[in-house]
XYZ file of N, CA and C in Angstrom:
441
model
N 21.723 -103.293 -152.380
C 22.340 -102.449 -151.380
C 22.989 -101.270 -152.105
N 22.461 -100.311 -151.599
C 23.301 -99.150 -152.137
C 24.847 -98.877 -152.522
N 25.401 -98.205 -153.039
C 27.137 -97.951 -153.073
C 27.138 -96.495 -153.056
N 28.045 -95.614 -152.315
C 27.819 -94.315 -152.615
C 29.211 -94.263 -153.114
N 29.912 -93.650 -154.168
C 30.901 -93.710 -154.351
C 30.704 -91.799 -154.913
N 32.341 -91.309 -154.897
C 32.927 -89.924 -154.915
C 34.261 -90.029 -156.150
N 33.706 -89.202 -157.285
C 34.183 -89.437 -158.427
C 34.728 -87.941 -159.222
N 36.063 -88.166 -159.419
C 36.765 -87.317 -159.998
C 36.874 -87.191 -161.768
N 35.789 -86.014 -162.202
C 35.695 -86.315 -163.323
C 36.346 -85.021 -163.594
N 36.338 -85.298 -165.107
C 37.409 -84.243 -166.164
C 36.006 -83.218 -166.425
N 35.863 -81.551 -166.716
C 35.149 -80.950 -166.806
C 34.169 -80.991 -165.670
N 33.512 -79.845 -165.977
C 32.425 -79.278 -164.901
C 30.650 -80.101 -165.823
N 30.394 -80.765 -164.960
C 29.060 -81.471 -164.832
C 27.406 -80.582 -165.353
N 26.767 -80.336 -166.481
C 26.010 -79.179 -166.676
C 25.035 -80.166 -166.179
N 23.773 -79.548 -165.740
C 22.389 -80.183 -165.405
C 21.900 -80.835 -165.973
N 21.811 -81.446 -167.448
C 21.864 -82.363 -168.570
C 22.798 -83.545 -168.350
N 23.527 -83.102 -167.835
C 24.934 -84.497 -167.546
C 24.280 -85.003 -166.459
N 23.440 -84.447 -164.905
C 23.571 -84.913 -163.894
C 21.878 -85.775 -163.815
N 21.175 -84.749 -164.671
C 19.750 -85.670 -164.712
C 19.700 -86.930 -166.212
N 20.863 -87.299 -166.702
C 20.904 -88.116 -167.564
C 21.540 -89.090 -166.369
N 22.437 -88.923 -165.789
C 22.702 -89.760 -163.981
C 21.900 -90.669 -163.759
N 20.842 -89.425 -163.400
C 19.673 -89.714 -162.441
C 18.734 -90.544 -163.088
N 18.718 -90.697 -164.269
C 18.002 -90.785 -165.191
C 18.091 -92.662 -165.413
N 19.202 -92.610 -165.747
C 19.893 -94.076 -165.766
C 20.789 -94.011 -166.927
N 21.547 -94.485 -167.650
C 22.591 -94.137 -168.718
C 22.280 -95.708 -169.721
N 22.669 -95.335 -170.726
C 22.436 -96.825 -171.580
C 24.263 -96.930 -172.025
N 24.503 -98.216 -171.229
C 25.633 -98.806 -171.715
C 25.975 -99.983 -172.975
N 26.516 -100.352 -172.794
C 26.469 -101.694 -173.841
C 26.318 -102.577 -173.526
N 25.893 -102.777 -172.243
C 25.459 -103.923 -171.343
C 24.308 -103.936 -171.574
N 23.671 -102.711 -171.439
C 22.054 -102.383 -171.035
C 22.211 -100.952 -170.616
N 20.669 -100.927 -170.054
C 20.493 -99.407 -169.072
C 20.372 -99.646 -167.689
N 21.226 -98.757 -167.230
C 21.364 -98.892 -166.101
C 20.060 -98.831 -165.227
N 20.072 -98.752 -164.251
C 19.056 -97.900 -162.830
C 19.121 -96.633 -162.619
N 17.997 -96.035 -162.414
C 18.377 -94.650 -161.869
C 19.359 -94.518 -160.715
N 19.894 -93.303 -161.039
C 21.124 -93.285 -160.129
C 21.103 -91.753 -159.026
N 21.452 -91.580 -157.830
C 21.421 -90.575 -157.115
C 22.528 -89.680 -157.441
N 22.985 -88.488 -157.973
C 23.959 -87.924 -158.477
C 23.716 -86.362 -157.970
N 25.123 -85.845 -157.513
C 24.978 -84.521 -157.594
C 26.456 -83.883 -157.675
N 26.868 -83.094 -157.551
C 28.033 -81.846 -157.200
C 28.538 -81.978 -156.232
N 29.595 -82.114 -155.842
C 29.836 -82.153 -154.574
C 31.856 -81.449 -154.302
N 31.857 -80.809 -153.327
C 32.986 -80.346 -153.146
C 34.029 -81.517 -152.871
N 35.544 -80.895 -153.491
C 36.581 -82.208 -153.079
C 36.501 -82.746 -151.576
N 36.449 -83.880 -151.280
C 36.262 -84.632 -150.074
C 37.667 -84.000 -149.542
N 36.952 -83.990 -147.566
C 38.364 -83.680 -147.398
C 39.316 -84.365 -146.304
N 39.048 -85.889 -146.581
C 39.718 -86.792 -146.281
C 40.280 -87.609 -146.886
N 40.669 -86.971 -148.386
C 41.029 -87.370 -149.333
C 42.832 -87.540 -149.300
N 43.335 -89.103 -149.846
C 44.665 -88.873 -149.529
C 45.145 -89.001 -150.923
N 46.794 -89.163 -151.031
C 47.654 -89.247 -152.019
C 47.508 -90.255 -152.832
N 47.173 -89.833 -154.171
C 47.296 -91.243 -155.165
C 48.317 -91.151 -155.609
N 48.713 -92.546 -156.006
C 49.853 -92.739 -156.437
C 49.456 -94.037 -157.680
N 50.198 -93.869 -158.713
C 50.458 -92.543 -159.566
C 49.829 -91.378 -158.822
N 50.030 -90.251 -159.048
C 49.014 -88.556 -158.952
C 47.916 -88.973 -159.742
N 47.106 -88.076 -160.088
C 45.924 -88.460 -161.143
C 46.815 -86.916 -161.709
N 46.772 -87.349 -163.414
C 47.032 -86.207 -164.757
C 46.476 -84.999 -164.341
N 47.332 -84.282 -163.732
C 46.561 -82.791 -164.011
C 47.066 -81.803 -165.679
N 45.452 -81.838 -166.011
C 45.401 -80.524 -167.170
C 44.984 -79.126 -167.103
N 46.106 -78.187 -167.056
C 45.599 -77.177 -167.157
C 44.355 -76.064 -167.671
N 44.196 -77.039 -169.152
C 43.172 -75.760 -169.563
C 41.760 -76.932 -169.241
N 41.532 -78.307 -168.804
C 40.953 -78.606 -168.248
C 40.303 -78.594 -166.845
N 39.005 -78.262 -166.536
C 38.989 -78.487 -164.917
C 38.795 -79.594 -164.769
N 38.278 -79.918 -163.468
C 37.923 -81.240 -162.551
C 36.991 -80.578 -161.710
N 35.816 -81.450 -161.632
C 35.012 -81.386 -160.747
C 34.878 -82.857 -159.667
N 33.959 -82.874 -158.770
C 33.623 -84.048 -157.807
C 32.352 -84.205 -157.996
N 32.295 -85.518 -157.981
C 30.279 -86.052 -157.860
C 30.528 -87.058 -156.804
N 28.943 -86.886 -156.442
C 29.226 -88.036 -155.268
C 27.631 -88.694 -156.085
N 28.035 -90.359 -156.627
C 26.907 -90.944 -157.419
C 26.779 -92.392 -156.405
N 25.326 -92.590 -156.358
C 24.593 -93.596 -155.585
C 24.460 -94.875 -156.400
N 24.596 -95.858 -156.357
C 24.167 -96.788 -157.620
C 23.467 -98.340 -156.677
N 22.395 -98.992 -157.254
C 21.939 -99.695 -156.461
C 22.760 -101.352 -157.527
N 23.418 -100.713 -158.738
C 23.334 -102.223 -159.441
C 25.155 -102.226 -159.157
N 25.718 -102.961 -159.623
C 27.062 -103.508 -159.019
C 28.112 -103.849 -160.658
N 27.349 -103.465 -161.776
C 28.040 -104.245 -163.283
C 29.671 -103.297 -162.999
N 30.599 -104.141 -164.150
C 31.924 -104.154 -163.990
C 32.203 -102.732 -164.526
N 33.127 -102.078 -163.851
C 33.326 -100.609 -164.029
C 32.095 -99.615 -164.194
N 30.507 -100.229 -163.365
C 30.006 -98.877 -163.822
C 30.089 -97.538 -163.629
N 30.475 -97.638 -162.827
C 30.207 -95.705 -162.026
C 31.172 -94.765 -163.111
N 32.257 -95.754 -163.601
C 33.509 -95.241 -164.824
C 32.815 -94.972 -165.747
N 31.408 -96.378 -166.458
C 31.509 -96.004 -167.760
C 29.995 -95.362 -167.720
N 29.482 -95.155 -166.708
C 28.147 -94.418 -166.715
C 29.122 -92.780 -166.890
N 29.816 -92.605 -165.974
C 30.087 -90.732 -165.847
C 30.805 -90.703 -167.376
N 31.406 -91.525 -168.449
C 32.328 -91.514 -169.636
C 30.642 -91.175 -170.829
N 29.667 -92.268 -170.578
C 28.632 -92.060 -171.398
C 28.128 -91.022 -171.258
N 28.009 -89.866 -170.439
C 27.426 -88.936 -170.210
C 28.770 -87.401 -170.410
N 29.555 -88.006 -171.085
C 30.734 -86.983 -171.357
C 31.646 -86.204 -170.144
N 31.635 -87.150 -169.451
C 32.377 -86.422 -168.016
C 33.163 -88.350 -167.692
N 34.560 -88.384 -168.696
C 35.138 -89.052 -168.161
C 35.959 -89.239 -166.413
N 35.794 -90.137 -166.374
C 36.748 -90.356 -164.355
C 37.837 -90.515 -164.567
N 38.156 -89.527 -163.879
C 39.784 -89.583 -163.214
C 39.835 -90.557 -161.959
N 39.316 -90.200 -160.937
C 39.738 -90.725 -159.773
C 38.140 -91.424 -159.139
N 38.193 -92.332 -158.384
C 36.564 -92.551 -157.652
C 36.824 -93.422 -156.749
N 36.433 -93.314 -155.631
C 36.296 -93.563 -154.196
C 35.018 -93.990 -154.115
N 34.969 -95.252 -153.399
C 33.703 -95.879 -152.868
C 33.715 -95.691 -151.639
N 32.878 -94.353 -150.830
C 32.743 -93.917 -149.740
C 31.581 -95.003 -148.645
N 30.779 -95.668 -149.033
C 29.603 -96.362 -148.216
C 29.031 -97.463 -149.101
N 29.374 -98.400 -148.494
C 27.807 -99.517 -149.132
C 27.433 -99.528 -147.880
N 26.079 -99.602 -148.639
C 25.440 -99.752 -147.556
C 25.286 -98.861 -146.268
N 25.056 -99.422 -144.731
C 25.317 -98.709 -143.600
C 26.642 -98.169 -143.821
N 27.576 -99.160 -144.165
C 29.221 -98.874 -143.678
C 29.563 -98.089 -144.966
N 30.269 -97.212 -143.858
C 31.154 -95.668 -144.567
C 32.715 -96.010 -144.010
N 33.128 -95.158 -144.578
C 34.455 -95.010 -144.752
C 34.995 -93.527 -143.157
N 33.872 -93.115 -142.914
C 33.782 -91.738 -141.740
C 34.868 -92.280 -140.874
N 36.114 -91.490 -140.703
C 36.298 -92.133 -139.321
C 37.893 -93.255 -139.449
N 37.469 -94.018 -140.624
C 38.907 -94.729 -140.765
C 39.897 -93.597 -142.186
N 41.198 -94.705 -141.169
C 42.542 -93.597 -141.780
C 42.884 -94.694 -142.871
N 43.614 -93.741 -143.962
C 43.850 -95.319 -145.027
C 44.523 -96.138 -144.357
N 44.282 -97.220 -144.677
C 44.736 -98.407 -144.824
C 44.503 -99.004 -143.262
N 43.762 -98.585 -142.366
C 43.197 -98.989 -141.169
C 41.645 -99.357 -141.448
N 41.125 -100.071 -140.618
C 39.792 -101.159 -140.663
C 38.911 -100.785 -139.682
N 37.522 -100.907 -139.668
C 36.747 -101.348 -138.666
C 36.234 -102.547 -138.734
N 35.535 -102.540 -137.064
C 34.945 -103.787 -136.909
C 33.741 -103.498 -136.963
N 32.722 -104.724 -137.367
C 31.559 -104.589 -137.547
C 30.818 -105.570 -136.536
N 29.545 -105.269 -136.187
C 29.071 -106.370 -134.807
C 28.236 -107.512 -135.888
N 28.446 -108.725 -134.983
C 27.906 -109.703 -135.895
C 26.796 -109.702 -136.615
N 25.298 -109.392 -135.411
C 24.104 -108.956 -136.456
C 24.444 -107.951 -137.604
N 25.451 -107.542 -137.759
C 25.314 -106.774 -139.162
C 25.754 -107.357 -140.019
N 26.681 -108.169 -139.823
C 27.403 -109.039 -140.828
C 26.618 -110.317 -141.589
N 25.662 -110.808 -140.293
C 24.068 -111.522 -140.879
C 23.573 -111.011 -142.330
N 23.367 -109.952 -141.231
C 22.158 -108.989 -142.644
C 23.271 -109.158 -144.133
N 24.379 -108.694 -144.054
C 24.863 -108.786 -145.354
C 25.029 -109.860 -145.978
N 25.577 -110.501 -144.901
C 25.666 -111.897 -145.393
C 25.089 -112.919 -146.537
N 23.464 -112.699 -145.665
C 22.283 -113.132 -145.775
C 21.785 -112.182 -147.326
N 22.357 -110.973 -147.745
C 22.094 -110.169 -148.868
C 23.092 -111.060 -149.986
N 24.514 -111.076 -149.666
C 25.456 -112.030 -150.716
C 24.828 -113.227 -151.042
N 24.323 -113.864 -150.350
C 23.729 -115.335 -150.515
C 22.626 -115.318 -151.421
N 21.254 -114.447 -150.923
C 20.465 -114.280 -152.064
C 21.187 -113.521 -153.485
N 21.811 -112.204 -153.213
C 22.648 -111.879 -154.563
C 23.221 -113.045 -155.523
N 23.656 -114.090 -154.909
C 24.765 -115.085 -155.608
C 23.609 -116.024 -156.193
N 22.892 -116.534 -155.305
C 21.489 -117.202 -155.725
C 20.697 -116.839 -156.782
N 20.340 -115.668 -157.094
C 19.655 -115.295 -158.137
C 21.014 -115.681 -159.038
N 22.072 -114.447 -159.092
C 22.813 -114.611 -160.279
C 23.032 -116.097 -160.812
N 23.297 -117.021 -159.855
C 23.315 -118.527 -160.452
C 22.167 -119.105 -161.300
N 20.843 -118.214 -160.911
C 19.801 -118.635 -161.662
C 19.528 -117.761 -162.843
N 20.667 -116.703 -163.231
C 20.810 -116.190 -164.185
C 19.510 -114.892 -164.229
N 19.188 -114.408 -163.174
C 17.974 -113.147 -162.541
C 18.732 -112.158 -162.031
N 18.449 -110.965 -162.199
C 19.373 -109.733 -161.983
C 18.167 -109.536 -160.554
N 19.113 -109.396 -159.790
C 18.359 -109.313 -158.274
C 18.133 -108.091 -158.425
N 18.899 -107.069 -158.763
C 18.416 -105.283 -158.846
C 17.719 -104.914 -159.644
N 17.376 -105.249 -160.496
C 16.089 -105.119 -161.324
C 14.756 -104.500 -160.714
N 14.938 -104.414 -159.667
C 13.526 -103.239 -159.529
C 12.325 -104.374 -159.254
N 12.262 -105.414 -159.194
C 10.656 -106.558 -159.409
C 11.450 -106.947 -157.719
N 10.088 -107.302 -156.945
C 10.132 -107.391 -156.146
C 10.651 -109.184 -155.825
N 11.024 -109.750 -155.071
C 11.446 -110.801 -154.791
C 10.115 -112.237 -155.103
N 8.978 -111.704 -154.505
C 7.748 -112.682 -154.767
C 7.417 -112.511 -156.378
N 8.015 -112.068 -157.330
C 7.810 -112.157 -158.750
C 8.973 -112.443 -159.659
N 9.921 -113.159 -158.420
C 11.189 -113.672 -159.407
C 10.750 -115.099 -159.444
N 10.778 -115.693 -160.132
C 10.419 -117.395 -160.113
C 11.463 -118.165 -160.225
N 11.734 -119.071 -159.542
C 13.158 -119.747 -158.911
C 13.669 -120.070 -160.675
């Protein structure tokens, strides 16, 4: 399932930074998946962090809004850090169908049950493979994972 997340990095992003993104990044885990990445103006339903995030003067800040289909611990941090555009700030705007459009912080929506199936039914196989030690995002289709 997709994640779209909106990421506050230190410096301005050159076209080399954004198709190394797209590209997939090699961590110390592994290499990632290709990733959907672009430029994107400050969101503007953006509220107060607290702490602030460090502002540097002779530094800028730019915004990306990056797609990622795999889920490993801090990636979206240490993919934009490997590619020389450390994160300041990052917002997970959508998995999946569900976005963030619409709710105020710290208020909720409801979701109708058939949707909660479908995900459901996605955690269960997700957890299933991982117990069998198979990276479900891996790109191989489900009839070529062998239990």
């Amino acid at each position: 399932m997709e994640k779209t997340n909106v990421v506050q990095v230190e410096g301005t992003p050159s076209d080399a930074q954004l198709q190394a993104l797209r590209a997939g990044v090699h961590l110390n885990d592994g290499a990632t998946l290709p990733a959907r990445a672009r430029q994107v103006d400050e969101p503007l339903m953006l509220w107060e962090r607290t702490p602030p995030v460090r502002v540097r003067r002779n530094i800028p800040t730019s915004w990306l809004e990056l797609c990622i289909t795999e889920g490993r611990n801090r990636q979206v941090r240490r993919m934009t850090a490997a590619v020389g555009l450390p994160c300041q700030r990052l917002i997970r705007m959508a998995i999946g169908p569900y976005d963030l459009e619409g709710l105020a912080p710290g208020t909720f929506g409801w979701v109708a049950r058939h949707c909660v199936i479908g995900v459901r039914s996605f955690i269960d196989v997700s957890l299933c493979f991982r117990s069998m030690n198979l990276n479900f995002m891996d790109g191989r289709p489900f009839d070529s994972l062998s239990p």
